[in-house]
Amino acid sequence: MSSLVRKSVYPLLVLMIVLGVYYFSASLSENRRYSQYSIDYLLLTPAILKEQPVQGATDVVYFYSAADGNKPTVITMEFRSAIALSEIKKLLADYFKSQGFKPNNIGIFTKQNEEVLVEITHDNGDNNQSIKLSLLEYLWNS
């Protein structure tokens, strides 16, 4: 193998191994809190939460908890928005339906072995809503 190939392949291989070990350990975490600007965001956050339609989200924080026995994997996104409450509800309902989720109960959307819980709290002191989106991933189909 040429020296140039060796110099470029080995560092990439080492990087892939390090990221793999990090992902494995992170994915087994019980209560992991992280931001949008961390490696955990890239490795642990599913696209359905990354691409949620509420624009202008502030104070965004993520939580990850691995599956354990009957407990599903839970990935939660909490944020604030100044958009009107009715508009947020419509945006999220339309978004989850477009992703193949079916509304089950108020604020619950299901698809095969996944469930999204939507909690919205109106803050009386200002014109902001607190939104919590929790994706539950079960190991079996419900």
mmCIF file of C-alpha atoms in Angstrom, residues 8-21:
data_model
loop_
_atom_site.group_PDB
_atom_site.id
_atom_site.type_symbol
_atom_site.label_atom_id
_atom_site.label_comp_id
_atom_site.label_asym_id
_atom_site.label_seq_id
_atom_site.Cartn_x
_atom_site.Cartn_y
_atom_site.Cartn_z
ATOM 1 C CA SER A 8 -5.362 8.878 4.642
ATOM 2 C CA VAL A 9 -7.012 5.495 5.316
ATOM 3 C CA TYR A 10 -5.687 4.830 8.812
ATOM 4 C CA PRO A 11 -6.846 8.133 10.345
ATOM 5 C CA LEU A 12 -10.305 7.621 8.798
ATOM 6 C CA LEU A 13 -10.442 4.089 10.152
ATOM 7 C CA VAL A 14 -9.447 5.284 13.624
ATOM 8 C CA LEU A 15 -12.056 8.076 13.464
ATOM 9 C CA MET A 16 -14.767 5.597 12.453
ATOM 10 C CA ILE A 17 -13.850 3.281 15.332
ATOM 11 C CA VAL A 18 -13.856 6.141 17.850
ATOM 12 C CA LEU A 19 -17.249 7.402 16.601
ATOM 13 C CA GLY A 20 -18.626 3.859 16.672
ATOM 14 C CA VAL A 21 -17.535 3.324 20.275
#
